[in-house]
PDB file of C-alpha atoms in Angstrom:
ATOM      1  CA  UNK A   1     -24.898-129.454 -15.794  1.00  0.00           C
ATOM      2  CA  UNK A   2     -24.797-126.361 -17.946  1.00  0.00           C
ATOM      3  CA  UNK A   3     -21.923-125.049 -20.085  1.00  0.00           C
ATOM      4  CA  UNK A   4     -20.600-122.020 -19.624  1.00  0.00           C
ATOM      5  CA  UNK A   5     -18.385-120.753 -22.756  1.00  0.00           C
ATOM      6  CA  UNK A   6     -15.260-118.256 -22.285  1.00  0.00           C
ATOM      7  CA  UNK A   7     -13.401-117.907 -25.432  1.00  0.00           C
ATOM      8  CA  UNK A   8      -9.892-118.197 -24.219  1.00  0.00           C
ATOM      9  CA  UNK A   9     -10.704-121.299 -21.730  1.00  0.00           C
ATOM     10  CA  UNK A  10     -12.979-123.455 -23.496  1.00  0.00           C
ATOM     11  CA  UNK A  11     -16.220-124.786 -21.663  1.00  0.00           C
ATOM     12  CA  UNK A  12     -16.636-125.151 -18.005  1.00  0.00           C
ATOM     13  CA  UNK A  13     -19.154-127.218 -16.414  1.00  0.00           C
ATOM     14  CA  UNK A  14     -21.632-125.496 -13.769  1.00  0.00           C
ATOM     15  CA  UNK A  15     -24.114-127.334 -11.696  1.00  0.00           C
ATOM     16  CA  UNK A  16     -27.462-125.722 -12.587  1.00  0.00           C
ATOM     17  CA  UNK A  17     -28.994-126.487  -9.366  1.00  0.00           C
ATOM     18  CA  UNK A  18     -26.079-126.261  -7.051  1.00  0.00           C
ATOM     19  CA  UNK A  19     -26.846-123.748  -4.144  1.00  0.00           C
ATOM     20  CA  UNK A  20     -24.333-121.205  -3.362  1.00  0.00           C
ATOM     21  CA  UNK A  21     -23.081-121.390   0.530  1.00  0.00           C
ATOM     22  CA  UNK A  22     -24.223-118.673   2.540  1.00  0.00           C
ATOM     23  CA  UNK A  23     -21.252-115.719   2.785  1.00  0.00           C
ATOM     24  CA  UNK A  24     -18.872-116.331   5.237  1.00  0.00           C
ATOM     25  CA  UNK A  25     -19.296-114.725   8.977  1.00  0.00           C
ATOM     26  CA  UNK A  26     -16.781-111.858  10.159  1.00  0.00           C
ATOM     27  CA  UNK A  27     -15.979-114.437  12.571  1.00  0.00           C
ATOM     28  CA  UNK A  28     -14.602-116.807  10.020  1.00  0.00           C
ATOM     29  CA  UNK A  29     -12.418-114.041   7.952  1.00  0.00           C
ATOM     30  CA  UNK A  30      -8.994-114.260   8.869  1.00  0.00           C
ATOM     31  CA  UNK A  31      -9.298-117.770  10.508  1.00  0.00           C
ATOM     32  CA  UNK A  32      -6.777-120.231  11.032  1.00  0.00           C
ATOM     33  CA  UNK A  33      -8.248-122.204   8.602  1.00  0.00           C
ATOM     34  CA  UNK A  34      -7.614-120.084   5.139  1.00  0.00           C
ATOM     35  CA  UNK A  35      -7.623-123.587   3.399  1.00  0.00           C
ATOM     36  CA  UNK A  36     -11.331-124.383   3.741  1.00  0.00           C
ATOM     37  CA  UNK A  37     -12.483-121.987   0.762  1.00  0.00           C
ATOM     38  CA  UNK A  38      -9.581-123.958  -1.449  1.00  0.00           C
ATOM     39  CA  UNK A  39     -11.136-127.344  -0.646  1.00  0.00           C
ATOM     40  CA  UNK A  40     -14.658-125.865  -1.700  1.00  0.00           C
ATOM     41  CA  UNK A  41     -15.405-127.002  -5.085  1.00  0.00           C
ATOM     42  CA  UNK A  42     -18.332-123.997  -5.183  1.00  0.00           C
ATOM     43  CA  UNK A  43     -15.801-121.467  -4.099  1.00  0.00           C
ATOM     44  CA  UNK A  44     -13.273-122.574  -6.558  1.00  0.00           C
ATOM     45  CA  UNK A  45     -15.766-122.312  -9.333  1.00  0.00           C
ATOM     46  CA  UNK A  46     -16.654-119.054  -8.088  1.00  0.00           C
ATOM     47  CA  UNK A  47     -13.159-117.661  -7.867  1.00  0.00           C
ATOM     48  CA  UNK A  48     -12.568-119.279 -11.361  1.00  0.00           C
ATOM     49  CA  UNK A  49     -15.894-117.343 -12.671  1.00  0.00           C
ATOM     50  CA  UNK A  50     -14.768-114.259 -10.905  1.00  0.00           C
ATOM     51  CA  UNK A  51     -11.211-114.394 -12.998  1.00  0.00           C
ATOM     52  CA  UNK A  52     -12.617-115.040 -16.187  1.00  0.00           C
ATOM     53  CA  UNK A  53     -15.182-112.265 -15.553  1.00  0.00           C
ATOM     54  CA  UNK A  54     -12.314-109.627 -14.509  1.00  0.00           C
ATOM     55  CA  UNK A  55     -10.316-111.202 -17.542  1.00  0.00           C
ATOM     56  CA  UNK A  56     -13.235-110.235 -19.905  1.00  0.00           C
ATOM     57  CA  UNK A  57     -13.751-107.137 -18.308  1.00  0.00           C
ATOM     58  CA  UNK A  58     -10.141-105.972 -18.515  1.00  0.00           C
ATOM     59  CA  UNK A  59     -10.105-107.164 -22.203  1.00  0.00           C
ATOM     60  CA  UNK A  60     -12.869-104.682 -23.007  1.00  0.00           C
ATOM     61  CA  UNK A  61     -11.482-102.034 -20.934  1.00  0.00           C
ATOM     62  CA  UNK A  62      -8.328-102.394 -23.013  1.00  0.00           C
ATOM     63  CA  UNK A  63     -10.376-102.292 -26.424  1.00  0.00           C
ATOM     64  CA  UNK A  64     -12.104 -99.212 -25.323  1.00  0.00           C
ATOM     65  CA  UNK A  65      -8.832 -97.803 -24.531  1.00  0.00           C
ATOM     66  CA  UNK A  66      -7.372 -98.432 -27.820  1.00  0.00           C
ATOM     67  CA  UNK A  67     -10.514 -97.092 -29.393  1.00  0.00           C
ATOM     68  CA  UNK A  68     -10.467 -93.851 -27.387  1.00  0.00           C
ATOM     69  CA  UNK A  69      -6.564 -93.264 -28.255  1.00  0.00           C
ATOM     70  CA  UNK A  70      -7.361 -93.967 -31.823  1.00  0.00           C
ATOM     71  CA  UNK A  71     -10.038 -91.660 -31.991  1.00  0.00           C
ATOM     72  CA  UNK A  72      -7.817 -88.741 -30.127  1.00  0.00           C
ATOM     73  CA  UNK A  73      -5.281 -89.492 -32.684  1.00  0.00           C
ATOM     74  CA  UNK A  74      -7.489 -88.891 -35.413  1.00  0.00           C
ATOM     75  CA  UNK A  75      -8.679 -85.673 -33.857  1.00  0.00           C
ATOM     76  CA  UNK A  76      -4.913 -84.322 -33.328  1.00  0.00           C
ATOM     77  CA  UNK A  77      -4.333 -85.213 -36.841  1.00  0.00           C
ATOM     78  CA  UNK A  78      -7.373 -83.173 -37.979  1.00  0.00           C
ATOM     79  CA  UNK A  79      -6.657 -80.423 -35.644  1.00  0.00           C
ATOM     80  CA  UNK A  80      -2.744 -80.216 -37.067  1.00  0.00           C
ATOM     81  CA  UNK A  81      -3.889 -80.099 -40.430  1.00  0.00           C
ATOM     82  CA  UNK A  82      -6.328 -77.191 -39.608  1.00  0.00           C
ATOM     83  CA  UNK A  83      -3.245 -75.463 -37.855  1.00  0.00           C
ATOM     84  CA  UNK A  84      -1.160 -75.847 -41.128  1.00  0.00           C
ATOM     85  CA  UNK A  85      -4.030 -74.693 -43.133  1.00  0.00           C
ATOM     86  CA  UNK A  86      -4.802 -71.256 -40.876  1.00  0.00           C
ATOM     87  CA  UNK A  87      -1.072 -70.795 -40.820  1.00  0.00           C
ATOM     88  CA  UNK A  88      -0.896 -70.799 -44.919  1.00  0.00           C
ATOM     89  CA  UNK A  89      -4.109 -68.538 -44.824  1.00  0.00           C
ATOM     90  CA  UNK A  90      -2.225 -66.134 -42.354  1.00  0.00           C
ATOM     91  CA  UNK A  91       0.941 -65.952 -44.573  1.00  0.00           C
ATOM     92  CA  UNK A  92      -1.308 -65.560 -47.675  1.00  0.00           C
ATOM     93  CA  UNK A  93      -3.236 -62.792 -45.806  1.00  0.00           C
ATOM     94  CA  UNK A  94       0.176 -61.121 -44.897  1.00  0.00           C
ATOM     95  CA  UNK A  95       1.333 -61.128 -48.298  1.00  0.00           C
ATOM     96  CA  UNK A  96      -1.836 -59.768 -49.451  1.00  0.00           C
ATOM     97  CA  UNK A  97      -1.517 -56.720 -47.185  1.00  0.00           C
ATOM     98  CA  UNK A  98       1.816 -55.937 -47.799  1.00  0.00           C
ATOM     99  CA  UNK A  99       1.025 -55.742 -51.570  1.00  0.00           C
ATOM    100  CA  UNK A 100      -2.107 -53.580 -50.861  1.00  0.00           C
ATOM    101  CA  UNK A 101      -0.087 -51.133 -48.690  1.00  0.00           C
ATOM    102  CA  UNK A 102       2.325 -51.056 -51.324  1.00  0.00           C
ATOM    103  CA  UNK A 103       0.085 -49.929 -53.900  1.00  0.00           C
ATOM    104  CA  UNK A 104      -1.711 -47.607 -51.186  1.00  0.00           C
ATOM    105  CA  UNK A 105       1.498 -45.699 -50.866  1.00  0.00           C
ATOM    106  CA  UNK A 106       1.877 -45.581 -54.798  1.00  0.00           C
ATOM    107  CA  UNK A 107      -1.545 -44.353 -55.149  1.00  0.00           C
ATOM    108  CA  UNK A 108      -1.111 -41.473 -52.386  1.00  0.00           C
ATOM    109  CA  UNK A 109       2.102 -40.502 -53.780  1.00  0.00           C
ATOM    110  CA  UNK A 110       0.815 -40.652 -57.288  1.00  0.00           C
ATOM    111  CA  UNK A 111      -2.317 -38.485 -56.060  1.00  0.00           C
ATOM    112  CA  UNK A 112      -0.150 -35.880 -54.551  1.00  0.00           C
ATOM    113  CA  UNK A 113       2.111 -35.568 -57.606  1.00  0.00           C
ATOM    114  CA  UNK A 114      -1.059 -35.314 -59.867  1.00  0.00           C
ATOM    115  CA  UNK A 115      -2.486 -32.452 -57.399  1.00  0.00           C
ATOM    116  CA  UNK A 116       0.957 -30.567 -57.360  1.00  0.00           C
ATOM    117  CA  UNK A 117       0.563 -30.761 -61.067  1.00  0.00           C
ATOM    118  CA  UNK A 118      -2.746 -29.551 -61.347  1.00  0.00           C
ATOM    119  CA  UNK A 119      -2.047 -26.709 -58.886  1.00  0.00           C
ATOM    120  CA  UNK A 120       1.177 -25.766 -61.051  1.00  0.00           C
ATOM    121  CA  UNK A 121      -0.901 -25.805 -64.161  1.00  0.00           C
ATOM    122  CA  UNK A 122      -3.396 -23.621 -62.583  1.00  0.00           C
ATOM    123  CA  UNK A 123      -0.842 -21.321 -61.128  1.00  0.00           C
ATOM    124  CA  UNK A 124       0.875 -20.828 -64.344  1.00  0.00           C
ATOM    125  CA  UNK A 125      -2.360 -20.085 -66.258  1.00  0.00           C
ATOM    126  CA  UNK A 126      -2.645 -20.141 -70.099  1.00  0.00           C
ATOM    127  CA  UNK A 127       0.782 -18.535 -70.482  1.00  0.00           C
ATOM    128  CA  UNK A 128       2.898 -21.280 -69.862  1.00  0.00           C
ATOM    129  CA  UNK A 129       4.199 -23.005 -72.940  1.00  0.00           C
ATOM    130  CA  UNK A 130       3.809 -27.007 -73.524  1.00  0.00           C
ATOM    131  CA  UNK A 131       7.577 -27.181 -72.958  1.00  0.00           C
ATOM    132  CA  UNK A 132       7.348 -25.490 -69.723  1.00  0.00           C
ATOM    133  CA  UNK A 133       4.492 -28.010 -68.887  1.00  0.00           C
ATOM    134  CA  UNK A 134       6.375 -30.920 -69.814  1.00  0.00           C
ATOM    135  CA  UNK A 135       9.398 -29.782 -67.745  1.00  0.00           C
ATOM    136  CA  UNK A 136       7.233 -29.583 -64.765  1.00  0.00           C
ATOM    137  CA  UNK A 137       5.600 -32.774 -65.497  1.00  0.00           C
ATOM    138  CA  UNK A 138       9.187 -34.320 -65.498  1.00  0.00           C
ATOM    139  CA  UNK A 139      10.021 -32.704 -62.314  1.00  0.00           C
ATOM    140  CA  UNK A 140       6.815 -34.132 -60.693  1.00  0.00           C
ATOM    141  CA  UNK A 141       7.554 -37.610 -62.104  1.00  0.00           C
ATOM    142  CA  UNK A 142      10.727 -37.356 -60.398  1.00  0.00           C
ATOM    143  CA  UNK A 143       9.686 -36.421 -57.360  1.00  0.00           C
ATOM    144  CA  UNK A 144       7.105 -39.067 -57.439  1.00  0.00           C
ATOM    145  CA  UNK A 145       9.775 -41.886 -58.021  1.00  0.00           C
ATOM    146  CA  UNK A 146      11.930 -40.766 -55.385  1.00  0.00           C
ATOM    147  CA  UNK A 147       9.210 -40.768 -52.846  1.00  0.00           C
ATOM    148  CA  UNK A 148       7.882 -44.088 -53.921  1.00  0.00           C
ATOM    149  CA  UNK A 149      11.739 -45.343 -53.498  1.00  0.00           C
ATOM    150  CA  UNK A 150      11.696 -43.715 -50.148  1.00  0.00           C
ATOM    151  CA  UNK A 151       8.319 -45.404 -49.080  1.00  0.00           C
ATOM    152  CA  UNK A 152       9.460 -48.967 -50.839  1.00  0.00           C
ATOM    153  CA  UNK A 153      12.703 -48.682 -48.451  1.00  0.00           C
ATOM    154  CA  UNK A 154      10.808 -47.824 -45.415  1.00  0.00           C
ATOM    155  CA  UNK A 155       8.112 -50.628 -45.655  1.00  0.00           C
ATOM    156  CA  UNK A 156      10.657 -53.780 -44.820  1.00  0.00           C
ATOM    157  CA  UNK A 157      12.104 -51.664 -41.855  1.00  0.00           C
ATOM    158  CA  UNK A 158       8.350 -51.293 -40.409  1.00  0.00           C
ATOM    159  CA  UNK A 159       7.519 -55.083 -41.032  1.00  0.00           C
ATOM    160  CA  UNK A 160      10.380 -55.905 -38.730  1.00  0.00           C
TER     161      UNK A 160
END
């Protein structure tokens, strides 16, 4: 006799030299004597081994499934973290874009103001006095500030 170890069920003695009977014929299937296999010790032993094998196979299958679920949960957590990081990056880039656009508007207004100021100086020629130039400069600065305020008010409307 040899011993077959199954962790949950202890040891099972199996005759090493026992021959398995041939499989039943089709004519034997579904016969009136369904109890013949139940009385046969070899078939009972085979059923028990098959039952134990199926249990072990089911246990391994459950373990593989648990491992796969853990793997997918870890992947989902990683992807969720990536999504949060990307969303934060998008928000930071939008804020930077807003600041850059504001700075661009400010620089365009300043450029226009300086261009007008230079044109006024050129048109005035050398005959204009320092006081006149200062007055013109103040006017340009006031125009620039008004334009800049208008641009600032328009930006929130454009973002919506």
